[in-house]
CSV table of C-alpha atoms and ligand atoms in Angstrom, one decimal:
chain,number,residue,atom,x,y,z
A,692,UNK,CA,-30.3,0.7,-7.8
A,693,UNK,CA,-27.5,1.0,-10.3
A,694,UNK,CA,-28.0,-0.2,-13.8
A,695,UNK,CA,-26.0,-3.1,-15.2
A,696,UNK,CA,-23.8,-1.9,-18.0
A,697,UNK,CA,-23.0,-3.7,-21.2
A,698,UNK,CA,-19.6,-2.1,-21.3
A,699,UNK,CA,-17.0,-0.9,-18.7
A,700,UNK,CA,-15.8,2.6,-19.1
A,701,UNK,CA,-12.1,2.8,-18.3
A,702,UNK,CA,-8.8,4.6,-18.4
A,703,UNK,CA,-6.4,2.2,-20.0
A,704,UNK,CA,-2.7,2.3,-19.9
A,705,UNK,CA,-2.1,1.9,-23.6
A,706,UNK,CA,1.6,2.0,-23.1
A,707,UNK,CA,3.9,2.8,-20.2
A,708,UNK,CA,6.8,5.2,-20.4
A,709,UNK,CA,9.8,3.7,-22.1
A,710,UNK,CA,13.4,4.5,-22.2
A,711,UNK,CA,15.8,3.7,-25.0
A,712,UNK,CA,18.7,1.9,-23.3
A,713,UNK,CA,21.3,3.3,-25.8
A,714,UNK,CA,20.2,6.9,-26.2
A,715,UNK,CA,18.5,7.3,-22.9
A,716,UNK,CA,15.6,8.9,-24.8
A,717,UNK,CA,12.2,8.6,-23.2
A,718,UNK,CA,8.9,8.0,-24.9
A,719,UNK,CA,5.9,9.2,-22.8
A,720,UNK,CA,3.4,6.7,-21.7
A,721,UNK,CA,-0.2,6.9,-22.7
A,722,UNK,CA,-3.4,6.6,-20.7
A,723,UNK,CA,-6.6,6.6,-22.8
A,724,UNK,CA,-10.2,6.7,-22.0
A,725,UNK,CA,-12.0,3.8,-23.7
A,726,UNK,CA,-14.7,1.2,-23.1
A,727,UNK,CA,-14.2,-2.6,-22.8
A,728,UNK,CA,-16.9,-5.3,-22.8
A,729,UNK,CA,-18.3,-6.2,-19.4
A,730,UNK,CA,-17.3,-9.8,-18.8
A,731,UNK,CA,-20.0,-12.5,-18.3
A,732,UNK,CA,-20.2,-13.3,-14.7
A,733,UNK,CA,-19.3,-16.8,-13.6
A,734,UNK,CA,-20.8,-18.4,-10.5
A,735,UNK,CA,-19.1,-16.9,-7.5
A,736,UNK,CA,-18.4,-13.6,-9.2
A,737,UNK,CA,-19.9,-10.1,-8.8
A,738,UNK,CA,-19.9,-7.0,-10.8
A,739,UNK,CA,-18.8,-4.1,-8.6
A,740,UNK,CA,-19.6,-0.5,-9.5
A,741,UNK,CA,-16.5,1.3,-8.5
A,742,UNK,CA,-16.8,4.1,-5.9
A,743,UNK,CA,-13.1,4.9,-5.8
A,744,UNK,CA,-9.7,3.7,-6.7
A,745,UNK,CA,-6.6,4.9,-5.0
A,746,UNK,CA,-3.4,5.9,-6.9
A,747,UNK,CA,-0.6,3.8,-5.5
A,748,UNK,CA,3.1,4.1,-5.8
A,749,UNK,CA,2.9,0.7,-7.5
A,750,UNK,CA,0.8,2.1,-10.3
A,751,UNK,CA,3.4,4.8,-10.9
A,752,UNK,CA,6.1,2.1,-11.0
A,753,UNK,CA,4.2,0.4,-13.8
A,754,UNK,CA,3.5,3.6,-15.7
A,755,UNK,CA,6.8,5.5,-15.3
A,756,UNK,CA,9.6,3.3,-14.1
A,757,UNK,CA,9.6,0.2,-16.3
A,758,UNK,CA,8.2,-2.1,-13.7
A,759,UNK,CA,6.4,-4.7,-15.9
A,760,UNK,CA,2.8,-5.7,-15.3
A,761,UNK,CA,2.0,-9.4,-15.5
A,762,UNK,CA,-0.7,-8.8,-18.2
A,763,UNK,CA,0.8,-6.7,-20.9
A,764,UNK,CA,-0.7,-3.3,-21.9
A,765,UNK,CA,-3.2,-2.2,-22.9
A,766,UNK,CA,-4.6,-2.8,-19.5
A,767,UNK,CA,-6.2,-0.7,-16.8
A,768,UNK,CA,-4.1,0.0,-13.7
A,769,UNK,CA,-5.5,0.4,-10.2
A,770,UNK,CA,-5.8,-2.1,-7.4
A,771,UNK,CA,-7.1,-0.1,-4.4
A,772,UNK,CA,-10.8,-0.4,-5.0
A,773,UNK,CA,-14.0,0.1,-3.1
A,774,UNK,CA,-17.5,-0.1,-4.6
A,775,UNK,CA,-21.0,-1.5,-4.6
A,776,UNK,CA,-22.1,-4.9,-6.0
A,777,UNK,CA,-24.6,-4.3,-8.9
A,778,UNK,CA,-24.7,-7.8,-10.5
A,779,UNK,CA,-24.1,-11.3,-9.5
A,780,UNK,CA,-25.7,-13.7,-6.9
A,781,UNK,CA,-28.7,-12.2,-5.2
A,782,UNK,CA,-27.3,-12.1,-1.7
A,783,UNK,CA,-24.5,-9.9,-2.9
A,784,UNK,CA,-26.5,-7.2,-4.8
A,785,UNK,CA,-26.3,-3.8,-3.1
A,786,UNK,CA,-23.4,-4.8,-0.8
A,787,UNK,CA,-20.7,-2.3,-0.3
A,788,UNK,CA,-17.3,-3.9,-0.6
A,789,UNK,CA,-13.5,-3.4,-0.5
A,790,UNK,CA,-11.7,-5.5,-3.1
A,791,UNK,CA,-8.5,-7.0,-1.8
A,792,UNK,CA,-5.5,-5.7,-3.8
A,793,UNK,CA,-4.3,-9.3,-4.2
A,794,UNK,CA,-6.8,-12.1,-4.4
A,795,UNK,CA,-5.3,-15.6,-3.6
A,796,UNK,CA,-6.4,-18.7,-5.6
A,797,UNK,CA,-7.4,-20.4,-2.4
A,798,UNK,CA,-6.6,-23.7,-4.0
A,799,UNK,CA,-2.8,-24.3,-3.8
A,800,UNK,CA,-0.3,-25.4,-1.2
A,801,UNK,CA,0.8,-21.8,-0.4
A,802,UNK,CA,-2.8,-20.8,0.2
A,803,UNK,CA,-3.4,-24.0,2.3
A,804,UNK,CA,-0.3,-23.0,4.4
A,805,UNK,CA,-2.0,-19.7,5.3
A,806,UNK,CA,0.4,-17.7,3.1
A,807,UNK,CA,-2.2,-16.8,0.4
A,808,UNK,CA,-1.1,-13.2,0.3
A,809,UNK,CA,1.9,-14.5,-1.7
A,810,UNK,CA,0.0,-17.2,-3.6
A,811,UNK,CA,1.7,-17.6,-7.0
A,812,UNK,CA,-1.6,-17.8,-8.8
A,813,UNK,CA,-3.0,-14.7,-7.1
A,814,UNK,CA,-4.8,-12.1,-9.1
A,815,UNK,CA,-4.2,-8.4,-8.7
A,816,UNK,CA,-6.4,-5.9,-10.5
A,817,UNK,CA,-4.4,-3.5,-12.7
A,818,UNK,CA,-1.6,-6.1,-13.0
A,819,UNK,CA,-2.5,-9.7,-13.3
A,820,UNK,CA,-6.3,-9.6,-13.5
A,821,UNK,CA,-6.4,-9.6,-17.3
A,822,UNK,CA,-7.1,-6.1,-18.7
A,823,UNK,CA,-9.2,-5.2,-15.7
A,824,UNK,CA,-8.3,-2.6,-13.1
A,825,UNK,CA,-9.7,0.0,-10.7
A,826,UNK,CA,-9.5,3.1,-12.9
A,827,UNK,CA,-12.8,2.1,-14.4
A,828,UNK,CA,-16.6,2.4,-13.9
A,829,UNK,CA,-16.9,-1.3,-13.0
A,830,UNK,CA,-15.0,-4.5,-12.3
A,831,UNK,CA,-16.0,-8.2,-12.1
A,832,UNK,CA,-14.4,-10.0,-9.2
A,833,UNK,CA,-14.7,-13.2,-7.3
A,834,UNK,CA,-16.9,-12.8,-4.2
A,835,UNK,CA,-14.9,-15.2,-2.0
A,836,UNK,CA,-12.5,-12.7,-0.6
A,837,UNK,CA,-14.5,-9.5,-0.8
A,838,UNK,CA,-14.5,-7.4,2.4
A,839,UNK,CA,-18.0,-6.4,3.1
A,840,UNK,CA,-18.6,-2.9,4.6
A,841,UNK,CA,-21.7,-3.3,6.7
A,842,UNK,CA,-21.8,0.1,8.4
A,843,UNK,CA,-19.3,2.7,7.2
A,844,UNK,CA,-20.4,5.1,9.9
A,845,UNK,CA,-20.8,8.0,7.5
A,846,UNK,CA,-17.4,7.6,6.0
A,847,UNK,CA,-17.5,8.0,2.2
A,848,UNK,CA,-17.2,4.6,0.5
A,849,UNK,CA,-14.7,6.0,-2.0
A,850,UNK,CA,-12.3,7.0,0.8
A,851,UNK,CA,-12.4,3.4,2.1
A,852,UNK,CA,-10.7,2.4,-1.1
A,853,UNK,CA,-7.4,3.0,0.8
A,854,UNK,CA,-8.2,0.0,3.0
A,855,UNK,CA,-7.6,-2.2,0.0
A,856,UNK,CA,-3.9,-1.6,0.0
A,857,UNK,CA,-2.4,1.4,2.0
A,858,UNK,CA,-4.1,0.3,5.3
A,859,UNK,CA,-4.0,-3.4,4.9
A,860,UNK,CA,-0.3,-3.6,3.8
A,861,UNK,CA,0.8,-2.3,7.2
A,862,UNK,CA,-1.7,-4.7,8.9
A,863,UNK,CA,-0.1,-7.7,7.2
A,864,UNK,CA,3.4,-6.3,8.0
A,865,UNK,CA,2.3,-6.1,11.7
A,866,UNK,CA,1.2,-9.7,11.5
A,867,UNK,CA,4.5,-10.8,9.9
A,868,UNK,CA,6.4,-8.9,12.7
A,869,UNK,CA,4.3,-10.5,15.4
A,870,UNK,CA,3.6,-7.0,16.6
A,871,UNK,CA,2.1,-6.9,20.1
A,872,UNK,CA,1.6,-4.7,23.1
A,873,UNK,CA,4.7,-2.9,24.5
A,874,UNK,CA,6.7,-3.5,21.4
A,875,UNK,CA,9.3,-1.0,20.3
A,876,UNK,CA,8.8,0.2,16.7
A,877,UNK,CA,10.8,2.2,14.2
A,878,UNK,CA,9.2,3.2,10.9
A,879,UNK,CA,11.4,4.5,8.1
A,880,UNK,CA,9.2,6.6,5.8
A,881,UNK,CA,6.6,7.3,8.5
A,882,UNK,CA,5.2,10.3,6.6
A,883,UNK,CA,4.5,8.4,3.4
A,884,UNK,CA,1.4,6.7,1.9
A,885,UNK,CA,1.9,3.5,3.9
A,886,UNK,CA,3.9,4.9,6.8
A,887,UNK,CA,1.1,7.1,8.1
A,888,UNK,CA,-1.0,4.0,8.6
A,889,UNK,CA,1.9,1.8,9.8
A,890,UNK,CA,2.4,4.3,12.7
A,891,UNK,CA,-1.2,4.4,13.7
A,892,UNK,CA,-1.5,0.7,13.4
A,893,UNK,CA,1.6,0.1,15.6
A,894,UNK,CA,0.0,2.3,18.2
A,895,UNK,CA,-3.3,0.5,17.9
A,896,UNK,CA,-1.5,-2.8,18.5
A,897,UNK,CA,-0.2,-1.3,21.7
A,898,UNK,CA,3.4,-0.4,20.8
A,899,UNK,CA,5.2,1.2,23.7
A,900,UNK,CA,7.2,3.5,21.5
A,901,UNK,CA,6.9,4.4,17.9
A,902,UNK,CA,9.8,6.2,16.4
A,903,UNK,CA,9.2,7.7,12.9
A,904,UNK,CA,12.0,8.6,10.6
A,905,UNK,CA,11.5,10.7,7.4
A,906,UNK,CA,12.6,13.9,5.8
A,907,UNK,CA,9.7,16.4,5.4
A,908,UNK,CA,9.5,18.5,8.6
A,909,UNK,CA,5.8,19.4,8.3
A,910,UNK,CA,4.8,15.8,7.7
A,911,UNK,CA,7.0,14.7,10.6
A,912,UNK,CA,5.2,17.1,12.8
A,913,UNK,CA,1.9,15.7,11.6
A,914,UNK,CA,3.1,12.1,12.3
A,915,UNK,CA,3.3,13.0,16.0
A,916,UNK,CA,-0.5,13.3,16.0
A,917,UNK,CA,-1.0,10.0,14.1
A,918,UNK,CA,0.8,7.2,15.9
A,919,UNK,CA,4.4,8.4,16.2
A,920,UNK,CA,5.6,9.1,19.7
A,921,UNK,CA,8.9,10.5,18.5
A,922,UNK,CA,10.3,11.6,15.2
A,923,UNK,CA,13.7,11.9,13.7
A,924,UNK,CA,14.4,14.0,10.6
A,925,UNK,CA,16.8,12.3,8.3
A,926,UNK,CA,17.1,15.4,6.0
A,927,UNK,CA,20.7,16.3,5.4
A,928,UNK,CA,22.0,13.8,7.9
A,929,UNK,CA,24.2,10.8,7.5
A,930,UNK,CA,23.5,7.4,9.1
A,931,UNK,CA,25.8,8.0,12.0
A,932,UNK,CA,24.1,11.3,12.9
A,933,UNK,CA,20.7,9.6,12.7
A,934,UNK,CA,21.8,6.7,14.9
A,935,UNK,CA,23.3,9.1,17.4
A,936,UNK,CA,20.1,11.0,17.5
A,937,UNK,CA,18.2,7.8,18.1
A,938,UNK,CA,20.5,6.8,20.9
A,939,UNK,CA,20.1,10.2,22.6
A,940,UNK,CA,16.3,9.8,22.2
A,941,UNK,CA,16.3,6.4,23.8
A,942,UNK,CA,18.5,7.5,26.6
A,943,UNK,CA,16.3,10.5,27.3
A,944,UNK,CA,13.1,8.3,27.5
A,945,UNK,CA,14.4,5.2,29.2
A,946,UNK,CA,14.3,3.0,26.1
A,947,UNK,CA,16.9,0.5,25.1
A,948,UNK,CA,18.9,1.8,22.2
A,949,UNK,CA,20.5,-1.5,21.0
A,950,UNK,CA,18.0,-4.3,21.3
A,951,UNK,CA,14.4,-5.4,20.7
A,952,UNK,CA,13.3,-2.9,18.1
A,953,UNK,CA,11.0,-3.9,15.3
A,954,UNK,CA,11.7,-1.8,12.2
A,955,UNK,CA,9.3,-1.3,9.4
A,956,UNK,CA,10.8,-0.1,6.1
A,957,UNK,CA,7.9,1.1,4.1
A,958,UNK,CA,9.4,3.4,1.4
A,959,UNK,CA,11.4,1.3,-1.0
A,960,UNK,CA,13.9,4.2,-1.3
A,961,UNK,CA,17.5,3.4,-1.0
A,962,UNK,CA,18.3,6.0,1.6
A,963,UNK,CA,15.5,4.8,3.9
A,964,UNK,CA,16.5,1.2,3.4
A,965,UNK,CA,20.1,2.0,4.5
A,966,UNK,CA,18.8,3.7,7.6
A,967,UNK,CA,16.6,0.7,8.4
A,968,UNK,CA,19.4,-1.8,7.9
A,969,UNK,CA,21.7,0.4,10.1
A,970,UNK,CA,19.1,0.5,12.9
A,971,UNK,CA,18.7,-3.3,13.1
A,972,UNK,CA,20.3,-4.5,16.3
A,973,UNK,CA,20.2,-7.3,18.9
A,974,UNK,CA,17.0,-9.5,18.8
A,975,UNK,CA,15.5,-7.0,16.4
A,976,UNK,CA,13.3,-7.6,13.4
A,977,UNK,CA,13.3,-5.7,10.2
A,978,UNK,CA,10.2,-6.0,8.1
A,979,UNK,CA,10.8,-5.0,4.4
A,980,UNK,CA,7.5,-3.6,3.2
A,981,UNK,CA,8.7,-1.1,0.5
A,982,UNK,CA,9.7,-2.3,-3.0
A,983,UNK,CA,12.6,-1.1,-5.2
A,984,UNK,CA,14.8,-2.5,-7.9
A,985,UNK,CA,18.1,-1.4,-6.4
A,986,UNK,CA,20.5,-3.7,-4.6
A,987,UNK,CA,21.5,-3.3,-0.9
A,988,UNK,CA,24.7,-4.0,0.8
A,989,UNK,CA,24.5,-5.6,4.2
A,990,UNK,CA,26.7,-8.1,6.1
A,991,UNK,CA,24.3,-10.9,6.8
A,992,UNK,CA,26.6,-12.2,9.5
A,993,UNK,CA,25.3,-9.3,11.6
A,994,UNK,CA,22.0,-11.1,11.7
A,995,UNK,CA,23.8,-14.0,13.3
A,996,UNK,CA,25.6,-11.8,15.7
A,997,UNK,CA,22.4,-9.9,16.6
A,998,UNK,CA,20.2,-13.0,16.6
A,999,UNK,CA,18.0,-10.8,14.4
A,1000,UNK,CA,15.6,-11.2,11.5
A,1001,UNK,CA,14.9,-9.6,8.2
A,1002,UNK,CA,11.4,-10.4,6.9
A,1003,UNK,CA,9.6,-9.5,3.7
A,1004,UNK,CA,5.9,-8.7,3.6
A,1005,UNK,CA,3.8,-8.7,0.5
A,1006,UNK,CA,0.2,-7.6,0.2
A,1007,UNK,CA,-2.3,-8.7,2.8
A,1008,UNK,CA,-4.4,-11.8,3.4
A,1009,UNK,CA,-8.1,-11.2,2.7
A,1010,UNK,CA,-8.9,-12.5,6.2
A,1011,UNK,CA,-7.1,-9.5,7.7
A,1012,UNK,CA,-9.3,-7.0,5.8
A,1013,UNK,CA,-12.2,-7.0,8.2
A,1014,UNK,CA,-10.1,-6.3,11.3
A,1015,UNK,CA,-8.1,-3.6,9.4
A,1016,UNK,CA,-11.4,-2.0,8.3
A,1017,UNK,CA,-12.6,-2.2,11.9
A,1018,UNK,CA,-9.6,-0.1,13.0
A,1019,UNK,CA,-10.5,2.5,10.4
A,1020,UNK,CA,-14.2,2.6,11.3
A,1021,UNK,CA,-13.7,2.8,15.1
A,1022,UNK,CA,-11.2,5.6,14.6
A,1023,UNK,CA,-8.0,3.8,15.8
A,1024,UNK,CA,-6.6,4.4,12.3
A,1025,UNK,CA,-7.6,7.7,10.8
A,1026,UNK,CA,-7.7,7.9,7.0
A,1027,UNK,CA,-9.5,11.2,6.2
A,1028,UNK,CA,-6.5,13.5,6.9
A,1029,UNK,CA,-4.5,11.5,4.3
A,1030,UNK,CA,-7.0,11.0,1.5
A,1031,UNK,CA,-8.1,13.4,-1.2
A,1032,UNK,CA,-10.7,12.4,-3.8
A,1033,UNK,CA,-10.7,13.7,-7.4
A,1034,UNK,CA,-12.6,12.8,-10.5
A,1035,UNK,CA,-11.1,10.0,-12.5
A,1036,UNK,CA,-10.8,12.2,-15.5
A,1037,UNK,CA,-7.9,13.9,-13.8
A,1038,UNK,CA,-5.9,10.7,-13.9
A,1039,UNK,CA,-3.2,12.0,-16.2
A,1040,UNK,CA,-2.6,15.1,-14.2
A,1041,UNK,CA,-2.9,13.2,-10.9
A,1042,UNK,CA,-0.3,10.6,-12.1
A,1043,UNK,CA,2.1,13.4,-13.1
A,1044,UNK,CA,1.7,15.2,-9.7
A,1045,UNK,CA,2.1,11.9,-7.8
A,1046,UNK,CA,5.1,11.0,-9.8
A,1047,UNK,CA,6.7,14.4,-9.2
A,1048,UNK,CA,6.1,13.9,-5.4
A,1049,UNK,CA,3.9,17.0,-5.3
A,1050,UNK,CA,1.0,15.4,-3.4
A,1051,UNK,CA,0.5,15.7,0.4
A,1052,UNK,CA,-2.3,13.0,0.4
A,1053,UNK,CA,-3.3,9.8,-1.3
A,1054,UNK,CA,-5.5,10.5,-4.2
A,1055,UNK,CA,-8.6,8.4,-4.7
A,1056,UNK,CA,-10.1,8.7,-8.1
A,1057,UNK,CA,-13.9,8.5,-8.5
A,1058,UNK,CA,-15.5,7.5,-11.8
A,1059,UNK,CA,-16.9,10.4,-13.8
A,1060,UNK,CA,-17.3,8.8,-17.2
B,1059,ZN,ZN1,-0.6,-0.5,-4.1
B,1060,ZN,ZN1,-3.0,-20.1,-4.0
């Protein structure tokens, strides 16, 4: 039985990287090991001893790229958390849990309408949850939406942290797309942190064909073992070449080239966004899952002509966590090939490597205070 701490050990973002608008000069951001008081638990809250917290692209956006957090620094980043309940109501003690990356208020018209993943009063650790985030020893959270892990079938609890975001984000996107058996699916960024799960999930939902588009040849090869039926390398090609390759692929495999495809854009990179927009055709759906700050150019009248849709997808409703977790535990969605755990004390180096795009796997940091 873990002991209940007086203080939370944590890696705080004291300040993010900043860039002087006139001179372009950059001031490095600062992550600092410190301790903060453990908050007093209110009814309906639990203190979770963190097993692992994944390093997400969103954290890097906050730290390096000027994306503002709702709560101003200093605060602890990290929203992809798994752990064990060590304090709170008796029934909860000892339970292993995944903490949803966004926790709805469950008390507003948006939540009542079943759209709580985009509740305006939602709380996200490492962003809008006060100073509290996942790169810590503990975190106090409401129990209402915790996803309980009853039997993790020998999988390390820390690895299951990726269910909090990287696995559930595609699940919500699949729901938004109305993904079902025999669907035709394209994923731009199929080799990335979300893409690897999007492809497996599409297959698990019974997609007839999953076409993955990305740049890295080794990772594209790997994608073929994890959900993708076909892959197209976008490296060094313009959009016309990619589309021609897609048409040839469809022709060769008896698939329609110009209608019915559901496209998932999961990167937030401009190049991939342009490909995704160009692939949208008759009766298609484009689900926008990646985030970026750039603008895109697209003739919206094409949507009318195509009778097509572009849909945004944010986070994931807590009610979808158990079925997404089930997919991981029963092996339909494999996470182990894509996860590497490291001690939390490597956070600065890990952030640097992740930011430089040098990592082949998602890093889950485990507390070693
Ligand atoms: Zn994230
Ligand atoms: Zn709400």
